[in-house]
mmCIF file of C-alpha atoms in Angstrom:
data_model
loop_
_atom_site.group_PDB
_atom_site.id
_atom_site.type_symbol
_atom_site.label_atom_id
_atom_site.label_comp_id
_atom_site.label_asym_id
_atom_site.label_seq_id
_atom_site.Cartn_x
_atom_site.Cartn_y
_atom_site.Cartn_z
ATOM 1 C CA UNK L 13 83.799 248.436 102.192
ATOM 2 C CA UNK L 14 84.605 249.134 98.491
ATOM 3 C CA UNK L 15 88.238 248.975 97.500
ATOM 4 C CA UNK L 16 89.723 251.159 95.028
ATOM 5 C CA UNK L 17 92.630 249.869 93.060
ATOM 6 C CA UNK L 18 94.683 252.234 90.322
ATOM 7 C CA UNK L 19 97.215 250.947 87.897
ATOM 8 C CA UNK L 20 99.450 253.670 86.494
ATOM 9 C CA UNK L 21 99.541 253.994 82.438
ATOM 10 C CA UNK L 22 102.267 253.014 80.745
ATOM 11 C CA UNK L 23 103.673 252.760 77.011
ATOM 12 C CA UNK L 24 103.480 249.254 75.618
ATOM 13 C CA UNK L 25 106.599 250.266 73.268
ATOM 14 C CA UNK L 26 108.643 250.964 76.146
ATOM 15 C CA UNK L 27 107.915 248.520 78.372
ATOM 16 C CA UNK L 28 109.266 245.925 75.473
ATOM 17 C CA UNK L 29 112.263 247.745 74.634
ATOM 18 C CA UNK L 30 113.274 247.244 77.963
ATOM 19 C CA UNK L 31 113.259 243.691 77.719
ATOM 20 C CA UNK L 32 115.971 241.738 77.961
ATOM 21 C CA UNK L 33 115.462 240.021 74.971
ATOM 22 C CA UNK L 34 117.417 241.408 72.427
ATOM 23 C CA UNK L 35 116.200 243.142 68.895
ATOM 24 C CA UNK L 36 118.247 243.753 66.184
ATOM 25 C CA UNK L 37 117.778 246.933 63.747
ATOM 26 C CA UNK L 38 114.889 245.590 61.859
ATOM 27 C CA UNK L 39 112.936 244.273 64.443
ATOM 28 C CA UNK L 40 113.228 247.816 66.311
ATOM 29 C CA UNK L 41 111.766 249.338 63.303
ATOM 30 C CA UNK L 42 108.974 247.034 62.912
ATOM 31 C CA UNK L 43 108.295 247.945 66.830
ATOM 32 C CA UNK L 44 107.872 251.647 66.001
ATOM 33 C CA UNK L 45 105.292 250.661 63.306
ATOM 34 C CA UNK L 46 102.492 252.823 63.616
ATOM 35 C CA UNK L 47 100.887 252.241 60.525
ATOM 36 C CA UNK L 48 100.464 249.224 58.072
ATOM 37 C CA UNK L 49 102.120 251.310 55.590
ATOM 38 C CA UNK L 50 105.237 251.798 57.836
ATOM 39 C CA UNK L 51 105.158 248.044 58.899
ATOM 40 C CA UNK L 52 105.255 246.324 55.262
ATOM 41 C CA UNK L 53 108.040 248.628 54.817
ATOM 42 C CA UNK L 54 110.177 247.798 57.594
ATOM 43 C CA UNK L 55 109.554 244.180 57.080
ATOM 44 C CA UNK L 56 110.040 244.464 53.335
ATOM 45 C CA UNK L 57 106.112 243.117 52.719
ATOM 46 C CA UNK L 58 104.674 243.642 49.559
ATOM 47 C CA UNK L 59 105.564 244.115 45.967
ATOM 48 C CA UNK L 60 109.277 245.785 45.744
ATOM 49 C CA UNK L 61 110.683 245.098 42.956
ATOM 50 C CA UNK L 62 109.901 247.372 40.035
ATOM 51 C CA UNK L 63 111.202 245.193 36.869
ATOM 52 C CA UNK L 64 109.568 242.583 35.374
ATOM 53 C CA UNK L 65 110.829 238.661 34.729
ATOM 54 C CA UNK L 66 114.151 239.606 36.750
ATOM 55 C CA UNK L 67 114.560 236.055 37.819
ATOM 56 C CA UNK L 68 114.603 235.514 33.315
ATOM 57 C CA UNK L 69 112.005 232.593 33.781
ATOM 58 C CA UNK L 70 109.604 233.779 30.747
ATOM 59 C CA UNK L 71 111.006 233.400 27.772
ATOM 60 C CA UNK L 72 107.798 234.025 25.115
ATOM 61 C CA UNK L 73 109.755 234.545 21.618
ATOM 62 C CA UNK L 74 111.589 230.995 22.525
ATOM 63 C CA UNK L 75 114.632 230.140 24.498
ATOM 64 C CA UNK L 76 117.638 230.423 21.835
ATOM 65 C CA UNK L 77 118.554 231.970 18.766
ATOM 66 C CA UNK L 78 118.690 235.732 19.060
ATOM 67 C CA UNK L 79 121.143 236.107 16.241
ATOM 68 C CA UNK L 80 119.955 239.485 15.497
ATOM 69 C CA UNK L 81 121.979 242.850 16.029
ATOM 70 C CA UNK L 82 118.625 244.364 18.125
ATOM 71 C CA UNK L 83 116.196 241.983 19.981
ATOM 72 C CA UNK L 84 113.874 241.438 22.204
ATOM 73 C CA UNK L 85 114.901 238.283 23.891
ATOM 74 C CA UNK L 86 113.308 237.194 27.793
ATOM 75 C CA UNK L 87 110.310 238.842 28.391
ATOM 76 C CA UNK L 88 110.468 242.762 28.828
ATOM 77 C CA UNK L 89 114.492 241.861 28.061
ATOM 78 C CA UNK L 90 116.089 244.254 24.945
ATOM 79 C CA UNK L 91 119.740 242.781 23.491
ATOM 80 C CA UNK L 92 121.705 244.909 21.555
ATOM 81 C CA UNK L 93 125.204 244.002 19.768
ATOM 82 C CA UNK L 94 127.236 247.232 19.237
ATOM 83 C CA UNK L 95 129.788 246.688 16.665
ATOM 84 C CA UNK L 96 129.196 242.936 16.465
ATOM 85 C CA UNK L 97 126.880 240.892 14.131
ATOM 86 C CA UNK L 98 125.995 237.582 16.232
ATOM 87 C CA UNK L 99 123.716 237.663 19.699
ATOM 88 C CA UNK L 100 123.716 233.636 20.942
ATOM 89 C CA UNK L 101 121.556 234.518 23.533
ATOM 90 C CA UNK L 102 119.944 231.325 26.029
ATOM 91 C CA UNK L 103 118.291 230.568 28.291
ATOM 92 C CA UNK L 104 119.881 227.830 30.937
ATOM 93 C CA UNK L 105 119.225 226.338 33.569
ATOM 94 C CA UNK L 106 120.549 226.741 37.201
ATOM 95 C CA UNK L 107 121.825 224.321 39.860
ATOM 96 C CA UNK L 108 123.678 224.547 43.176
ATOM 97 C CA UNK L 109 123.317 226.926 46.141
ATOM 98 C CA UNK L 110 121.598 229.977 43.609
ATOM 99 C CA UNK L 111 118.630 227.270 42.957
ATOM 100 C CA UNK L 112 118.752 225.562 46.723
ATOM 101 C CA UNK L 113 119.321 228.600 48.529
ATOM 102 C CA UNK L 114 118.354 231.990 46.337
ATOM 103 C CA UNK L 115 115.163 229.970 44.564
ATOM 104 C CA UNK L 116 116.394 230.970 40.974
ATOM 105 C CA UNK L 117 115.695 227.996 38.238
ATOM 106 C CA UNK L 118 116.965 230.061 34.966
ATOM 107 C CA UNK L 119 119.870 232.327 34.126
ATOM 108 C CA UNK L 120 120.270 234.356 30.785
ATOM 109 C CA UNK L 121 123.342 233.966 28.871
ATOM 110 C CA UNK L 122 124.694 236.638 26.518
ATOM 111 C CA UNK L 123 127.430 234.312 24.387
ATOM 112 C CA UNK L 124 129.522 236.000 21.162
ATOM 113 C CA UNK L 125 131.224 233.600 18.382
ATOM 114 C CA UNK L 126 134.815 234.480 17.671
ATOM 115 C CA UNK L 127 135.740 237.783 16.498
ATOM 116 C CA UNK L 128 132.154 239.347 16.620
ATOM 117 C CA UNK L 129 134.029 242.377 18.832
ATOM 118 C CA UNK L 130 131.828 245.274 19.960
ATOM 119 C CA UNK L 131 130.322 245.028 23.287
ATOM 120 C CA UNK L 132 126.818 244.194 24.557
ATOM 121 C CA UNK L 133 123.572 245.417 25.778
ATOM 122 C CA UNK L 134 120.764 244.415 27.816
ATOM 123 C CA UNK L 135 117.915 246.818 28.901
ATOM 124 C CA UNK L 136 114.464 247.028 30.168
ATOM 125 C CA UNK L 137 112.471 250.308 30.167
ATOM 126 C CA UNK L 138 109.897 250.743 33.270
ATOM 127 C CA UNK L 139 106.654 251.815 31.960
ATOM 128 C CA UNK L 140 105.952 255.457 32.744
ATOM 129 C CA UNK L 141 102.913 254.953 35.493
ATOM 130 C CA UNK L 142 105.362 252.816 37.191
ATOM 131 C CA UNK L 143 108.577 255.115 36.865
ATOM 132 C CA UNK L 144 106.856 258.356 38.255
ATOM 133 C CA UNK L 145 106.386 256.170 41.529
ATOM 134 C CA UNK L 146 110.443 256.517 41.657
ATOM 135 C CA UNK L 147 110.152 260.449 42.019
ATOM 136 C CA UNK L 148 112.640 261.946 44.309
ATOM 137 C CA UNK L 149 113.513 258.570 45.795
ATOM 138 C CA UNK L 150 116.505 256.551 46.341
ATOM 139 C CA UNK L 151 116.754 253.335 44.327
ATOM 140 C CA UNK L 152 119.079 250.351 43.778
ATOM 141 C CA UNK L 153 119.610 248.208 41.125
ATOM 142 C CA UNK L 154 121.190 244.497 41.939
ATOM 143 C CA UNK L 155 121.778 241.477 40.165
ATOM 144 C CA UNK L 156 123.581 238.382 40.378
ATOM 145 C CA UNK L 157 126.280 237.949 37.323
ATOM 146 C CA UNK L 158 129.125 235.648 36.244
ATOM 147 C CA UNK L 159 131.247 235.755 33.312
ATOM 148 C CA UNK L 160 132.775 232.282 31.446
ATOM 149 C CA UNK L 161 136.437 231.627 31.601
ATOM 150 C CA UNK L 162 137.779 234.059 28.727
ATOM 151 C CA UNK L 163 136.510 236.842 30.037
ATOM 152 C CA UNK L 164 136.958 236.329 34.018
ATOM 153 C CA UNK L 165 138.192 239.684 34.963
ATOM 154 C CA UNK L 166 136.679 242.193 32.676
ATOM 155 C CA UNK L 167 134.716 245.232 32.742
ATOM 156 C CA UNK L 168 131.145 245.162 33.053
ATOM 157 C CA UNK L 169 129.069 247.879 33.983
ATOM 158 C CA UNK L 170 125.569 248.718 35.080
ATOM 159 C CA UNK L 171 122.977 251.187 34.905
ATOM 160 C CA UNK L 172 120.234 252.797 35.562
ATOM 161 C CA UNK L 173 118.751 255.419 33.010
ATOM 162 C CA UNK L 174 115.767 258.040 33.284
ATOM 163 C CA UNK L 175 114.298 260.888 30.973
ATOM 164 C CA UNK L 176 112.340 263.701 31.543
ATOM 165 C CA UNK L 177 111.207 264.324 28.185
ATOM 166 C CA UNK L 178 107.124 264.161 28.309
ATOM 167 C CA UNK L 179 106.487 263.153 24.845
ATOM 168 C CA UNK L 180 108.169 260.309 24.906
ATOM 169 C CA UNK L 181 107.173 258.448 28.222
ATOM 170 C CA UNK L 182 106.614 255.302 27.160
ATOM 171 C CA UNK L 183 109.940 254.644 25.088
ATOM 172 C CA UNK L 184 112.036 251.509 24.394
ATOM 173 C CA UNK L 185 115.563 251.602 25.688
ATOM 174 C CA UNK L 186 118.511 251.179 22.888
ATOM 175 C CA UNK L 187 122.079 250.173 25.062
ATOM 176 C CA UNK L 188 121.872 252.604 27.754
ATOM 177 C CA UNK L 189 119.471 255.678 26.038
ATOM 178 C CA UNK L 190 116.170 255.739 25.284
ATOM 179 C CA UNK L 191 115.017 256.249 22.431
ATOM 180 C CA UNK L 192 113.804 259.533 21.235
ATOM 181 C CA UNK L 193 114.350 261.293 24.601
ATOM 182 C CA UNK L 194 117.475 263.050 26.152
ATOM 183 C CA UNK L 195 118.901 260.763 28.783
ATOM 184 C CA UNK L 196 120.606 260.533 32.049
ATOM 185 C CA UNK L 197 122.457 257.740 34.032
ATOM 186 C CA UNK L 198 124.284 256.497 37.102
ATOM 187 C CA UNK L 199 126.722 253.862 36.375
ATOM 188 C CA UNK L 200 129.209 251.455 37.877
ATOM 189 C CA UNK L 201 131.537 249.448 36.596
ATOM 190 C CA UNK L 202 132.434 245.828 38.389
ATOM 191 C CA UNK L 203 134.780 242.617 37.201
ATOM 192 C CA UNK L 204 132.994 239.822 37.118
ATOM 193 C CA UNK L 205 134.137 236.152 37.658
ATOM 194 C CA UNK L 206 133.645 232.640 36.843
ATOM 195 C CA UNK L 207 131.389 232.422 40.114
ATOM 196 C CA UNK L 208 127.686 233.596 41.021
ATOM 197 C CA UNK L 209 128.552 237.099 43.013
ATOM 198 C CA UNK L 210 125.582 239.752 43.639
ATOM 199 C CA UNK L 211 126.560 243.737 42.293
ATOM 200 C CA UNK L 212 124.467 246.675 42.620
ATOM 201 C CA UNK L 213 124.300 250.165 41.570
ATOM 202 C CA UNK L 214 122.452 252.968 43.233
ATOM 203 C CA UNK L 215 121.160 256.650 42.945
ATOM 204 C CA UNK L 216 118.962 259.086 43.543
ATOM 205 C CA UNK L 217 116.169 259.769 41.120
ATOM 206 C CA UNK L 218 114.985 263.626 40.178
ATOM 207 C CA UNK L 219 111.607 264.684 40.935
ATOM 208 C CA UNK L 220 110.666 265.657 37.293
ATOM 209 C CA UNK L 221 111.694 261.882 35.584
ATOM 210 C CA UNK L 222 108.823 260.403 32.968
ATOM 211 C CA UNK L 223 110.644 256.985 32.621
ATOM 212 C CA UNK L 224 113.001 255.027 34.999
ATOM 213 C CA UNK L 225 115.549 251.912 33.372
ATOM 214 C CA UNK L 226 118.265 249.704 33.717
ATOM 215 C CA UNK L 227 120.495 248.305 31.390
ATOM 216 C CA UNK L 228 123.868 246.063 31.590
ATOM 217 C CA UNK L 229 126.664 246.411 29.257
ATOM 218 C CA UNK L 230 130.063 243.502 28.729
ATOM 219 C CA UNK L 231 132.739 245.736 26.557
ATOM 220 C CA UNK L 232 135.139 244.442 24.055
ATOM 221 C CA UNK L 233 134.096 240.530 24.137
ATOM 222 C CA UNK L 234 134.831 238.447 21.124
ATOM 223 C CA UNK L 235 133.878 235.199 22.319
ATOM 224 C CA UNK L 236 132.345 233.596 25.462
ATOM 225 C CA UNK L 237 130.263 235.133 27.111
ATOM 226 C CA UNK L 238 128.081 236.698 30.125
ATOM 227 C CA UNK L 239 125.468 235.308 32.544
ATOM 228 C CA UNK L 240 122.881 237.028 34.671
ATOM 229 C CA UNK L 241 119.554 236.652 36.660
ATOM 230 C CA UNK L 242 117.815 237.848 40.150
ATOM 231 C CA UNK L 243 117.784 241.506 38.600
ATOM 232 C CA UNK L 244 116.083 243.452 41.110
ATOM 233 C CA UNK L 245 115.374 247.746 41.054
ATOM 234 C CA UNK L 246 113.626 248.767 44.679
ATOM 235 C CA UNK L 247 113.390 252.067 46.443
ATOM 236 C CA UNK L 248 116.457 252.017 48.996
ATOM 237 C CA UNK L 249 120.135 252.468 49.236
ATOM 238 C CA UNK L 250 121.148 249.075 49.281
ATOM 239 C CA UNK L 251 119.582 245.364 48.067
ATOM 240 C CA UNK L 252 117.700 243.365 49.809
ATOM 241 C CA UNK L 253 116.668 239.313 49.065
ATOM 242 C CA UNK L 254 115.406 238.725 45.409
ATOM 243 C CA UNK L 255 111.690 238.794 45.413
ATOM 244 C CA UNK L 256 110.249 235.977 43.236
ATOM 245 C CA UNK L 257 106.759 237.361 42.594
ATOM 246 C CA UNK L 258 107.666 239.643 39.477
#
């Protein structure tokens, strides 16, 4: 005599979110994944950050001796000196927890000589084929900074800068603007110290943008000097780990 067995259906989702087990936000996201698309994204897979040599390892032109007013210094990296006449800009190495833990090996400093004044730039302009992929999206902007001694304290904001001017979508960046187009910008200021801290800067970009960049200015130093790597812009509202692949 044949026997006729029947299994009611169920939802594999469910059935594992009733598990004991527990899962956190992420992992609840990842769960609900019904697409690769929506699963690199959850797990933050895949290229995310938009700039280039964030983590200022390349260093073509050489390492030191940006004395110039207007440079280009690290790899896709602009310097500008308002009001000043000296840029010591270096490149130096990096030890501690940001190399054991974080994976950064190089850090760029922005150092003034005595009584240059003025404050200081640095910028880098996405390409426009890479900006119009930031179209009516939320993006953030992070970095990890210090300051040296004299200026412990002070203001230093950041940036980031778009234009919607279609002739000129593939422009260079000078301090905040770029060049030859009308531009906008969400920034924040933050007071750096003598220690490694992360900041970040966020904001919504318009639909109608034709170039997308970030730029970090130090005001009113006359000697010493800045430091920052790990510069990361992503789509989101808030940072997430440096990627080391750009």
């Amino acid at each position: 005599m044949a026997v006729r067995i029947t299994k009611p259906a169920f939802n594999l989702r469910d059935k594992v979110s009733e598990l004991d087990r527990p899962v956190g936000a992420i992992g609840t996201q990842i769960l609900k994944s019904n697409t690769l698309t929506e699963f690199a994204r959850a797990a933050h897979i895949g290229r995310r950050n938009f700039l280039r040599n964030g983590a200022m390892e390349v260093w073509q032109r050489g390492t030191s001796a940006f004395n110039n007013v207007y440079n280009y210094t690290a790899d896709r990296w602009q310097a500008t000196r308002y009001s000043g006449t000296v840029n010591q800009i270096t490149r130096n190495e990096i030890n501690g927890r940001m190399a054991d833990e974080y994976g950064f090996n190089w850090y760029y400093r922005y150092g003034f000589s005595t009584g240059g004044g003025g404050a200081a730039y640095i910028n880098q302009p996405l390409e426009s084929i890479d900006s119009k992929k930031l179209r009516g999206k939320p993006v953030c902007f992070s970095f990890y900074a210090k300051t040296t001694s004299h200026h412990a304290g002070k203001p230093f904001k950041a940036a980031i800068s778009w234009h919607t001017n279609t002739s000129h979508n593939d422009n260079g960046m000078y301090y905040f603007n770029f060049k030859n187009a009308t531009t906008s910008a969400m920034e924040m200021e933050f007071h750096p110290s003598e220690l490694w801290n992360r900041y970040w800067v966020t904001t919504n970009i318009p639909y109608d943008i034709e170039q997308v960049g970030v730029g970090l200015i130090a005001k009113d130093y006359d000697e010493g000097g800045f430091d920052v790597t790990g510069c990361q812009l992503e789509i989101g509202n808030s940072p997430t780990p440096y990627e080391h692949l750009s």
